[in-house]
Coordinates of C-alpha atoms and ligand atoms in Angstrom, one line a residue:
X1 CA 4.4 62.1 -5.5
X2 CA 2.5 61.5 -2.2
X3 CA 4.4 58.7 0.3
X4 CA 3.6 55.1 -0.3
X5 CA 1.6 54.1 2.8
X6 CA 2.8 50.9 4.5
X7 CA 0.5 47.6 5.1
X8 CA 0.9 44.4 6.2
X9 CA -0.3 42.0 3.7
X10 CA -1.2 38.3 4.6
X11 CA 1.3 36.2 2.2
X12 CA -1.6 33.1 2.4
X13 CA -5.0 34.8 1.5
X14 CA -3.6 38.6 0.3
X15 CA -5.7 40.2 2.8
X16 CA -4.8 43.9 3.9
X17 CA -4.2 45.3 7.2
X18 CA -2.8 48.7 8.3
X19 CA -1.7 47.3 12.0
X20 CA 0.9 44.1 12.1
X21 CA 0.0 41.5 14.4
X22 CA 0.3 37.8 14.8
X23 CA -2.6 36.0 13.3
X24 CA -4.5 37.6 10.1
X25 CA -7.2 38.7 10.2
X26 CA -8.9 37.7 7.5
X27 CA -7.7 34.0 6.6
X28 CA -6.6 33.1 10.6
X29 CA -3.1 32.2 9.3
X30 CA -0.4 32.6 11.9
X31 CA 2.6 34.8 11.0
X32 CA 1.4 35.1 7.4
X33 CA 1.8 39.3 7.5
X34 CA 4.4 40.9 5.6
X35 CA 5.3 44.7 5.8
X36 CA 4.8 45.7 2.2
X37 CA 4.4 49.2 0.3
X38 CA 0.6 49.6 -0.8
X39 CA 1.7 50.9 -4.1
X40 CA -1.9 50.8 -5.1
X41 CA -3.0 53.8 -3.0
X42 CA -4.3 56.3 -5.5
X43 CA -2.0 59.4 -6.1
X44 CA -4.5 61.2 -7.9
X45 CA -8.0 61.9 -8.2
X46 CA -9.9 60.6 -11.3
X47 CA -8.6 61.8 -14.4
X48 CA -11.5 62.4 -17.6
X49 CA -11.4 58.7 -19.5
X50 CA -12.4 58.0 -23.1
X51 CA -16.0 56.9 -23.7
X52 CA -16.7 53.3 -24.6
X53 CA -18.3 51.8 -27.4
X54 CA -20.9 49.7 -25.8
X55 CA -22.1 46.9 -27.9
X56 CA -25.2 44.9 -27.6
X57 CA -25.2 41.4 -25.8
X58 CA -27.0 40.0 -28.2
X59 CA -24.7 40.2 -31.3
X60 CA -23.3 37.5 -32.8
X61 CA -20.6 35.6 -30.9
X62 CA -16.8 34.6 -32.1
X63 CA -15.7 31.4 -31.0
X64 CA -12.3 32.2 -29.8
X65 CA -9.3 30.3 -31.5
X66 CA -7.9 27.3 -29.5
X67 CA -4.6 26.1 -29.6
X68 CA -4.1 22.1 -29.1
X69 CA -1.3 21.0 -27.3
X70 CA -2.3 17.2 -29.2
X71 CA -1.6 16.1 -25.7
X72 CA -5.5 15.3 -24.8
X73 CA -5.2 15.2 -21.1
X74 CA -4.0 18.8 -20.5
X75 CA -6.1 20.1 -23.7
X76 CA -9.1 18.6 -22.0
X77 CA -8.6 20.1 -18.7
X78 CA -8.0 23.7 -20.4
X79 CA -11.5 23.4 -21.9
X80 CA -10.6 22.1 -25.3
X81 CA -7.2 23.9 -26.4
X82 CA -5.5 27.1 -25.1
X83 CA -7.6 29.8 -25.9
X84 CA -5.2 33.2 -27.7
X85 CA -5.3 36.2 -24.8
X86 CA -5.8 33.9 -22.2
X87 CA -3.9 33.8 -18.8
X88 CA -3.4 30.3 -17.4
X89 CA -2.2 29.5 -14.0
X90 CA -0.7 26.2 -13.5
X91 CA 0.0 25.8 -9.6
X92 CA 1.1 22.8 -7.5
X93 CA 3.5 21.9 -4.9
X94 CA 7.6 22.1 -5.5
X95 CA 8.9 19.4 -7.3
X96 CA 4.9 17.5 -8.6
X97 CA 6.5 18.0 -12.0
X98 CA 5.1 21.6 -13.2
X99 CA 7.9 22.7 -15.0
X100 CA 8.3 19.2 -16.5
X101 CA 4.7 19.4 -17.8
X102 CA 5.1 22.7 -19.2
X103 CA 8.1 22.0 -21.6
X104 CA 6.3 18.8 -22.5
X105 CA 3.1 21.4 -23.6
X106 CA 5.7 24.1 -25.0
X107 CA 7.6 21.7 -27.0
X108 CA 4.2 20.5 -29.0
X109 CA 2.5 24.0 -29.0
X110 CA 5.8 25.4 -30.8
X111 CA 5.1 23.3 -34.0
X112 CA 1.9 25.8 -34.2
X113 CA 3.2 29.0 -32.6
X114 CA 6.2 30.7 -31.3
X115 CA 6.8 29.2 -27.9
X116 CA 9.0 31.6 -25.5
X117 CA 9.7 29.8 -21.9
X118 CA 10.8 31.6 -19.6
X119 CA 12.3 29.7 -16.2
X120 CA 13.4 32.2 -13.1
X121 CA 14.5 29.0 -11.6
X122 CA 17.0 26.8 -13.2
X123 CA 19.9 27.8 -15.8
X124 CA 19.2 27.5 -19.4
X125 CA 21.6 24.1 -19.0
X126 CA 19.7 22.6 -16.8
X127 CA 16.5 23.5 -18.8
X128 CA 18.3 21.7 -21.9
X129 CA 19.1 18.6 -20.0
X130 CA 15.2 18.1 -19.0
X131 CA 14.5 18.6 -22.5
X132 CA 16.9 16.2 -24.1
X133 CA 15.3 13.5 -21.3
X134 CA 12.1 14.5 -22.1
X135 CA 13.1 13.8 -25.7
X136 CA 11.8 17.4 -27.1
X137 CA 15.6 18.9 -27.5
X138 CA 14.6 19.7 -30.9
X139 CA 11.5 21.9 -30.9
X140 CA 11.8 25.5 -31.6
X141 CA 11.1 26.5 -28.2
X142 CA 12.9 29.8 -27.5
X143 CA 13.9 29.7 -24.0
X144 CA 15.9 32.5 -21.1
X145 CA 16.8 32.3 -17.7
X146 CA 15.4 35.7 -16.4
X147 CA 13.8 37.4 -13.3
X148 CA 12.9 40.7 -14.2
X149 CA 9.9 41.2 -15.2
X150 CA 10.6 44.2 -17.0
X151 CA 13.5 42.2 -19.2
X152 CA 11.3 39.7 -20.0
X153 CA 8.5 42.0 -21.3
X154 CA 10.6 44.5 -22.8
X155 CA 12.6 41.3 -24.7
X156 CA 9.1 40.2 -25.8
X157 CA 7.9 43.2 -27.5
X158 CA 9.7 42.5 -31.3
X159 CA 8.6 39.2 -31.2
X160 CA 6.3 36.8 -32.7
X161 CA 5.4 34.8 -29.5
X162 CA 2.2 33.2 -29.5
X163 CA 2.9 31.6 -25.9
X164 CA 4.8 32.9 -23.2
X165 CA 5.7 30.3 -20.3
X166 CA 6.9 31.9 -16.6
X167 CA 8.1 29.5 -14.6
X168 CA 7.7 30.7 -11.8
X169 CA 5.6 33.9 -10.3
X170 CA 7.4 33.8 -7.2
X171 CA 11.1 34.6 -9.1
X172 CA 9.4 37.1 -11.1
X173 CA 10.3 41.0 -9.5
X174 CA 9.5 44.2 -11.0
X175 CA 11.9 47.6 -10.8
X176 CA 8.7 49.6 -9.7
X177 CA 7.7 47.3 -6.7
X178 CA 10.2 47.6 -3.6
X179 CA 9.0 44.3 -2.2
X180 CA 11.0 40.9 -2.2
X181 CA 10.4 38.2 -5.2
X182 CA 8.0 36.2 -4.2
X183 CA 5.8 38.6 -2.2
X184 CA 2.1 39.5 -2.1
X185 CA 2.5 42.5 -4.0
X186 CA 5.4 41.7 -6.6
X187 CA 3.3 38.8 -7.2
X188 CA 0.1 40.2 -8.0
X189 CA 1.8 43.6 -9.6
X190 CA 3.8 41.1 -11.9
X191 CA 0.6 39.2 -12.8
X192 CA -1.2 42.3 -13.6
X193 CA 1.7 42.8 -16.2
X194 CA 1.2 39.5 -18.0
X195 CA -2.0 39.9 -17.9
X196 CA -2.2 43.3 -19.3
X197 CA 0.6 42.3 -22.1
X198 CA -1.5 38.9 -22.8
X199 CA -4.4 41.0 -23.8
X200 CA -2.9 43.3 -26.1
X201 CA -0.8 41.2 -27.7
X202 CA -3.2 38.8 -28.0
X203 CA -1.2 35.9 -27.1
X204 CA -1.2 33.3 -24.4
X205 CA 0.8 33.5 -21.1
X206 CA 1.1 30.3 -18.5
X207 CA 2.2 31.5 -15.0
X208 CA 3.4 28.5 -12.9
X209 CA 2.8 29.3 -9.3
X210 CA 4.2 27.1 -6.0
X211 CA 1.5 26.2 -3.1
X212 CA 3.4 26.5 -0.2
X213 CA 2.1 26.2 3.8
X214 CA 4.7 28.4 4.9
X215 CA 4.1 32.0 4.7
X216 CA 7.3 33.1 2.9
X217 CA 5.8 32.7 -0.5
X218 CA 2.7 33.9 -1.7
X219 CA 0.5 31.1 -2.8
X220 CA -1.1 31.5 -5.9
X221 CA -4.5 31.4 -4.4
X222 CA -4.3 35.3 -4.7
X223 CA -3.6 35.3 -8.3
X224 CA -6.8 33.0 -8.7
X225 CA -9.2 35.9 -9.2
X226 CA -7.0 37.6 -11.6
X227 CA -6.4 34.9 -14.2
X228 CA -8.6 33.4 -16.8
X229 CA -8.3 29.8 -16.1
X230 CA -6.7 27.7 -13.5
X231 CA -5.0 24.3 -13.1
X232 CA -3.6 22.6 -10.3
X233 CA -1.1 19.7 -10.7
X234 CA -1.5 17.0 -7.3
X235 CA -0.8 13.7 -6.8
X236 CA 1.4 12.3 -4.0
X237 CA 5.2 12.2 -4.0
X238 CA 5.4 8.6 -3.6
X239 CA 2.9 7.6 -6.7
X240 CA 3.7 8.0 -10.0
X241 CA 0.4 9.7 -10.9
X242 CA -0.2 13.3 -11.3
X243 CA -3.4 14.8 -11.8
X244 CA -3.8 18.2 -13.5
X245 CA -7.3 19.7 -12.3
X246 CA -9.4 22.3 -13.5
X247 CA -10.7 24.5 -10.7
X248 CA -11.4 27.6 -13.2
X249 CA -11.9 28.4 -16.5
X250 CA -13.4 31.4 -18.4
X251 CA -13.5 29.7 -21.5
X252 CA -14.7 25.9 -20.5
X253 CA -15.4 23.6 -17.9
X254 CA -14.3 23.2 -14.5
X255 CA -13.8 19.6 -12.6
X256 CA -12.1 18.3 -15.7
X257 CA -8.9 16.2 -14.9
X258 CA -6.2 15.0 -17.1
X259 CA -4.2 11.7 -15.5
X260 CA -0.6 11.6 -16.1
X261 CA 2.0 9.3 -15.0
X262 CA 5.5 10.4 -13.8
X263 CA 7.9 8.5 -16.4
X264 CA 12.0 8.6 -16.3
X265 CA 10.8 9.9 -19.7
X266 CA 8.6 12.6 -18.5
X267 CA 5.1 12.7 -18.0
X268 CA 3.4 10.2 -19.8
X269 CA -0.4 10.3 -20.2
X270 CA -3.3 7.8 -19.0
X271 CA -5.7 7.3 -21.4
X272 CA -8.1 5.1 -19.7
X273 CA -7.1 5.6 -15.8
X274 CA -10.1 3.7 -15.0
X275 CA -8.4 0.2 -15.9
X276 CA -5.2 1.5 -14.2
X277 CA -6.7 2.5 -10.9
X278 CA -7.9 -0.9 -10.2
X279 CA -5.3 -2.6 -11.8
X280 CA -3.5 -3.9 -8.8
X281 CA -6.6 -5.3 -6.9
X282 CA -7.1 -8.1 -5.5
X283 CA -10.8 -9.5 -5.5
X284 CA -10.2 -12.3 -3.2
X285 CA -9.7 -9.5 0.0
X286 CA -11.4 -8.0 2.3
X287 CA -11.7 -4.6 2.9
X288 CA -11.4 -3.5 -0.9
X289 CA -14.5 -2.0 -2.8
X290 CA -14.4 -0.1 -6.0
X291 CA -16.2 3.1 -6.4
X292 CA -17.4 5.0 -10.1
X293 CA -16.5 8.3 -9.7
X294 CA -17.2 11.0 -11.9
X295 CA -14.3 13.4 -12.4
X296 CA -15.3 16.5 -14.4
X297 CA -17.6 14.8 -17.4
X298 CA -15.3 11.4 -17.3
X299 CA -16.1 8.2 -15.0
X300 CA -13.5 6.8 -13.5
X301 CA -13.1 3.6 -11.5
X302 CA -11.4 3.7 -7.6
X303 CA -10.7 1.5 -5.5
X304 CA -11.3 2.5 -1.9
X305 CA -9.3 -0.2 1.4
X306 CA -10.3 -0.2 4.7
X307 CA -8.9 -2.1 7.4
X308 CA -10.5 -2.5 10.9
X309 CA -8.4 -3.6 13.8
X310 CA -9.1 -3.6 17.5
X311 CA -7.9 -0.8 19.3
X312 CA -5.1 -0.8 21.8
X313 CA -6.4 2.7 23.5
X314 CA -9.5 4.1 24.6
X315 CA -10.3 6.1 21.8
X316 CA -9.8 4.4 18.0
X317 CA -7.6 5.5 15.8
X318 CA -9.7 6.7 12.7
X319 CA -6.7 7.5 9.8
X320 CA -7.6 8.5 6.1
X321 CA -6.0 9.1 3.4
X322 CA -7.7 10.4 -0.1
X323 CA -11.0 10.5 1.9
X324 CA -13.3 13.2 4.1
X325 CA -12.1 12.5 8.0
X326 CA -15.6 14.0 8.3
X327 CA -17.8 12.1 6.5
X328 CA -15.8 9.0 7.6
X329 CA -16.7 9.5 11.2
X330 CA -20.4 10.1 9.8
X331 CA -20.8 7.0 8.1
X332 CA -19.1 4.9 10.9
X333 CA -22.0 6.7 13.3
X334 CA -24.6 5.1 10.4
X335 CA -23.5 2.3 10.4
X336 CA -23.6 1.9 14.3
X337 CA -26.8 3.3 14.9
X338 CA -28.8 2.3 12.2
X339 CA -27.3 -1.2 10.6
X340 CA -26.5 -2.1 14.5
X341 CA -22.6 -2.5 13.5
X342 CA -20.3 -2.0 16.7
X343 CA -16.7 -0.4 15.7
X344 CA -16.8 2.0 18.7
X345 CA -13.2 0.0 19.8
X346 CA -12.0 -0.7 16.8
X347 CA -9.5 1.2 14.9
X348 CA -10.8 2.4 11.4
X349 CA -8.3 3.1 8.7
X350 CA -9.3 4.3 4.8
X351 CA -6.6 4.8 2.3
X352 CA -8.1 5.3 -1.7
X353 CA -5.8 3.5 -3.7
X354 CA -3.1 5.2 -6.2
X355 CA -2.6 8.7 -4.1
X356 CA -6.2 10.3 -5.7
X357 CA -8.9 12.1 -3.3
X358 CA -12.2 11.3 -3.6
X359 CA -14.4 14.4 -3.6
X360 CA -18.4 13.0 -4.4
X361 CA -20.3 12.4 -1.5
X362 CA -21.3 9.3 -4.4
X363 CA -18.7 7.3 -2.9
X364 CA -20.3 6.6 0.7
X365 CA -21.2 3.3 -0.8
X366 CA -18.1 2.1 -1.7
X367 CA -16.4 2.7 1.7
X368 CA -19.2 1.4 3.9
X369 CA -19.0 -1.7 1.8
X370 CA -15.2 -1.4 2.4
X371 CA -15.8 -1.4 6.0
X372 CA -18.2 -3.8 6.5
X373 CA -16.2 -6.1 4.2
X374 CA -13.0 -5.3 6.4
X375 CA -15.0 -5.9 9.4
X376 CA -16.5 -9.4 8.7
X377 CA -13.3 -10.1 6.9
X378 CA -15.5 -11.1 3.8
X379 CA -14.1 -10.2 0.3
X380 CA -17.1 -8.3 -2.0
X381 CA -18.6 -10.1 -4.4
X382 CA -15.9 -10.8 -7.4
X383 CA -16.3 -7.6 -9.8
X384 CA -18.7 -5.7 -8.1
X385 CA -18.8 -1.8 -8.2
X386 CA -20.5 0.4 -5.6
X387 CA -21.8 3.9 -6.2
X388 CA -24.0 5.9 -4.0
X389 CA -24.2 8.5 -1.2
X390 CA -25.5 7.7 2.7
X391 CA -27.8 10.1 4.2
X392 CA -28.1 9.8 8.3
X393 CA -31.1 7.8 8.5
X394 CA -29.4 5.0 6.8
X395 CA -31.0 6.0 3.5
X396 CA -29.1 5.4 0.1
X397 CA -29.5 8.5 -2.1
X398 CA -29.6 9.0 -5.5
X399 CA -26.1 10.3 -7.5
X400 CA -25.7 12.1 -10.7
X401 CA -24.2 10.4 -14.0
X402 CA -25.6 6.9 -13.1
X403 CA -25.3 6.0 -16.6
X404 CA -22.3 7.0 -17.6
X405 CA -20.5 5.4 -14.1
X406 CA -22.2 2.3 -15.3
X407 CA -21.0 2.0 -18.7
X408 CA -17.1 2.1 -17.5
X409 CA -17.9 -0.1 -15.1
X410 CA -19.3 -2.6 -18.3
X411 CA -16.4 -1.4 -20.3
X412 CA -13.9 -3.0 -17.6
X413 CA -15.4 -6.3 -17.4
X414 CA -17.9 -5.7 -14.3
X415 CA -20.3 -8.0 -13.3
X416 CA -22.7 -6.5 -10.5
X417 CA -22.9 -2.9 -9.5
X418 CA -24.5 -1.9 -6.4
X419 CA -26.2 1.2 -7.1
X420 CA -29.1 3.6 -5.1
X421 CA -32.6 2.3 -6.0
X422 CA -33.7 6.3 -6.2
X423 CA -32.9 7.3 -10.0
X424 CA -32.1 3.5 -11.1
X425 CA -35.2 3.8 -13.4
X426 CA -34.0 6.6 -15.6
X427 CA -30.8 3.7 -16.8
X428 CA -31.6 2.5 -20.3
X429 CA -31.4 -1.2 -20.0
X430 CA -29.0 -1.4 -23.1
X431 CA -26.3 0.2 -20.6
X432 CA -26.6 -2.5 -18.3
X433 CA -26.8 -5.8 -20.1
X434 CA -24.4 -7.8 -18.7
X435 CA -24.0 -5.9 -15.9
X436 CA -26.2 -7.3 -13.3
X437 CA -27.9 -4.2 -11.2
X438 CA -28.3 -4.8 -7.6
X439 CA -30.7 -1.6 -6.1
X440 CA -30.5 -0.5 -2.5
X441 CA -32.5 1.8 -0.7
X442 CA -30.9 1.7 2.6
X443 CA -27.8 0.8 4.1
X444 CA -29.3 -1.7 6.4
X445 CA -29.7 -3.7 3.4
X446 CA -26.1 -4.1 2.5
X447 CA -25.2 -4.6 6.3
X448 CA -27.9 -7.5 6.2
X449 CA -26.2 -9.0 3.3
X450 CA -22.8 -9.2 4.7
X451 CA -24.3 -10.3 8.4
X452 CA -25.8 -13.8 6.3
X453 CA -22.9 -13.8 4.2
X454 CA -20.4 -13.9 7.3
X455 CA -22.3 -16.7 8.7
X456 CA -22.6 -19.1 5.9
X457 CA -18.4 -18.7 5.6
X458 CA -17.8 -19.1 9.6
X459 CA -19.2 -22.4 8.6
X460 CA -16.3 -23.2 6.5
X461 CA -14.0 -21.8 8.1
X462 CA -13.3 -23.9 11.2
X463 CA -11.3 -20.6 12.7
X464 CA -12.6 -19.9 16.5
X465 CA -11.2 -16.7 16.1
X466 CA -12.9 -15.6 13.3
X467 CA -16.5 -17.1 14.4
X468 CA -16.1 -15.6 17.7
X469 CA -15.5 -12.1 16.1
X470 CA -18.2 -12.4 13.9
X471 CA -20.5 -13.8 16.9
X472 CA -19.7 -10.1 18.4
X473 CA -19.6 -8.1 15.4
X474 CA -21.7 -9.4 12.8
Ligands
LIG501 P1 9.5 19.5 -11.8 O1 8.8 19.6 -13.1 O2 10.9 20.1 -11.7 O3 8.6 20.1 -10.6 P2 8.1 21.5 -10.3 O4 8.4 22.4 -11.5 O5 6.6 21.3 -10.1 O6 8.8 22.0 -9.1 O7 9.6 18.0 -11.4 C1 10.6 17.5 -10.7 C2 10.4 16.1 -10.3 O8 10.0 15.2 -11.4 C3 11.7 15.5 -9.9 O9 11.5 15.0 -8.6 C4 12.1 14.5 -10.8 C5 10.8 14.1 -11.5 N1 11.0 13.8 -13.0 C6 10.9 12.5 -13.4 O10 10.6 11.6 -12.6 N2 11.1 12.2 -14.7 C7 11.4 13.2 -15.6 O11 11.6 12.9 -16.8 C8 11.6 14.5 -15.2 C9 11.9 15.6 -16.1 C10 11.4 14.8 -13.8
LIG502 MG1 9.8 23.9 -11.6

């Protein structure tokens, strides 16, 4: 057998290199490259395959067989069930609640199939004593503590699994890779495995794979390619939610997102996480605007803060969290150059309530309302909902799903929705009864509003302070 040759894989993006040096080249990560074996260097030229049976396109299609985990937020987000021969990655930082999630989905899928969990991570014990908290200690899940890859496999063979859980990729090592667990190579060589005993077997296999920013562990951005659908499990330490994305399937939708809340019990699901995003608003503040966002196919209700203070430095502080830093910066240069709005020494901070991001460019509405409302220190209007993306001259553009953002809104008790006059034909009146539909076509227009607002209330509101603010700002 020829010599394995040596590389010097990048643990971040799995990019190659023969030479070692600092800084990959491929991803720019620094002290991401890792001596490793390239076991994949051929040995041998081609050998003669078997010819394949080619088979027309056009021929009638089999809906594969989908498995239901009956808990609808992470059967939504995998497209409608688990789908038999599929490889699922479920990745997320250390300690979001993975392995939690996956006994959760192992303990209902082993009414239907046999479940096989396999944890590289804690002791069997310590697996038990999730369980009996998670309240599932008495499903038929079959479960070993294991890290070899060829165990687990080999142990797998006589059975009658139907799902195989490895929790996680980065424990996993196989005898024929010299490389640490954990590494570029062991990772995707073990992957390859699964894979490859998913499809003949015919059963489903869900690989749990950390995201870390150091380079020690390889992320399981390089399995991404390799697997058939993939799932990532965020939400901030400090909040109780979890969201569980789709960012690829094979056999569904993307964009989908199931909303869980982290229980002593386990995670628990949200069902309507519209009503529970805004639950803890107050309408009487300034600064607070909700936004209908559209995650995957389902609208969902945000509410977005800002707070504007004046700056103690030269250059304002501009902080956000759950937002673009980007398209912050952009809308504050809209509002100041076309609604006339100074905050050039002011401190700007945006925080989107409940530890979600907001991804649409649909929600530059919402946070310019924030702002200006933060600014003039004038609460919105009392159940109002904004929804709408900025372009640079000031105009407010069209955004997809309209309807669908407006009937949540309705179904939570909203009064007014603020919404692009572009598109605001196409909405069937029926939708919007009740619902009283403001249209703007540029953000001048909601600037005016607030500037004849904050002068009717500095009238009643004897405060020097305030009038003399709004004398300079509004
Ligand atoms: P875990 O599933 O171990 O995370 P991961 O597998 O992604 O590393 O989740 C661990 C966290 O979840 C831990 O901080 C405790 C919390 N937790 C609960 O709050 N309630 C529960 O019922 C369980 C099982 C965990
Ligand atoms: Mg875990």
């Amino acid at each position: 057998m020829a010599k394995s040759k040596v590389l010097y894989n990048c643990q971040e993006c799995g990019a190659s290199q023969s030479k070692w040096s600092g800084q990959c080249q491929s991803c720019e990560g620094w002290n991401t490259l890792v001596e490793e074996l390239d076991d994949a260097a051929p040995t041998q030229g081609l050998r003669k395959g078997i010819s394949l049976a080619f088979t027309d396109l056009s021929s009638v299609c089999e809906n594969p067989p989908r498995f239901l985990s009956h808990i609808t937020e992470f059967d939504r987000v995998c497209g409608g069930g688990l789908v038999a021969g599929s490889v699922v990655l479920v990745g997320g930082d250390p300690g979001i609640g993975k392995s939690t999630l996956l006994l959760q989905v192992a303990a209902r899928l082993s009414k239907d199939l046999g479940v096989y969990y396999v944890s590289g991570e804690e002791a069997i014990n310590q697996v038990r004593m999730r369980a009996e908290r998670l309240k599932v200690k008495d499903s038929k899940v079959h479960l070993a503590a294991a890290t070899s890859l060829n165990d687990i496999i080999t142990s797998l063979e006589g059975t009658k699994a139907g799902v195989v859980i490895i929790d996680s990729i980065q424990t996993m090592h196989a005898d024929s890779i010299a490389a640490a667990p954990g590494s570029v190579s062991q990772v995707r060589f073990c992957t390859q495995a699964l894979i490859r005993f998913a499809k003949k077997r015919n059963i489903i296999v869900i690989i749990v794979g950390h995201v870390t920013k150091e380079g020690t562990i390889a992320g399981p951005r390089v399995l991404e390619h390799m697997v058939d659908a993939v799932l990532y499990f965020e939400g901030e330490r400090g909040h109780q939610f979890r969201i569980l994305r789709g960012v690829k399937n094979r056999f569904g939708a993307t964009d989908e997102i199931g909303v869980f809340e982290m229980t002593q019990e386990g995670l628990q699901e949200v069902l309507n996480p519209s009503s529970l995003f805004i639950s803890e608003r107050d309408d009487q503040i300034s600064g607070s605007a909700v936004f209908a966002g559209i995650e995957g196919t389902r609208p969902l209700l945000l509410e977005v803060q800002a707070l504007v203070a004046p700056s103690a430095f030269g250059t304002p502080r501009r902080a956000v969290v759950g937002w673009d830093n980007n398209r912050l910066a952009m809308l504050l240069a809209v509002l100041e150059t076309r609604c006339g709005v100074n905050l050039g020494n002011r401190d700007v901070y945006l925080n989107v309530a409940g530890g979600l991001r907001i991804q649409e460019p649909a929600a530059d509405l919402a946070v310019a309302a924030a702002l200006l409302s933060a600014l003039t220190d004038q609460p919105l209007p009392k159940a109002s909902l904004f929804c709408g993306e900025v372009g640079l001259s000031g105009e407010v553009r069209g955004v997809a799903h309209l309807e669908a953002r407006l009937k949540e809104a309705q179904k939570l008790g909203f009064e007014s929705a603020y919404i692009p006059t572009q598109g605001s034909s196409k909405i069937k009146m029926t939708a919007t009864k009740s619902l009283e539909i403001m249209r703007l076509g540029t953000l001048q227009e909601l600037a005016s509003f607030f500037n004849t607002k904050a002068q009717n209330t500095s009238q009643n509101q004897p405060d020097s302070k305030i009038l003399e603010e709004q004398k300079k700002y509004g």
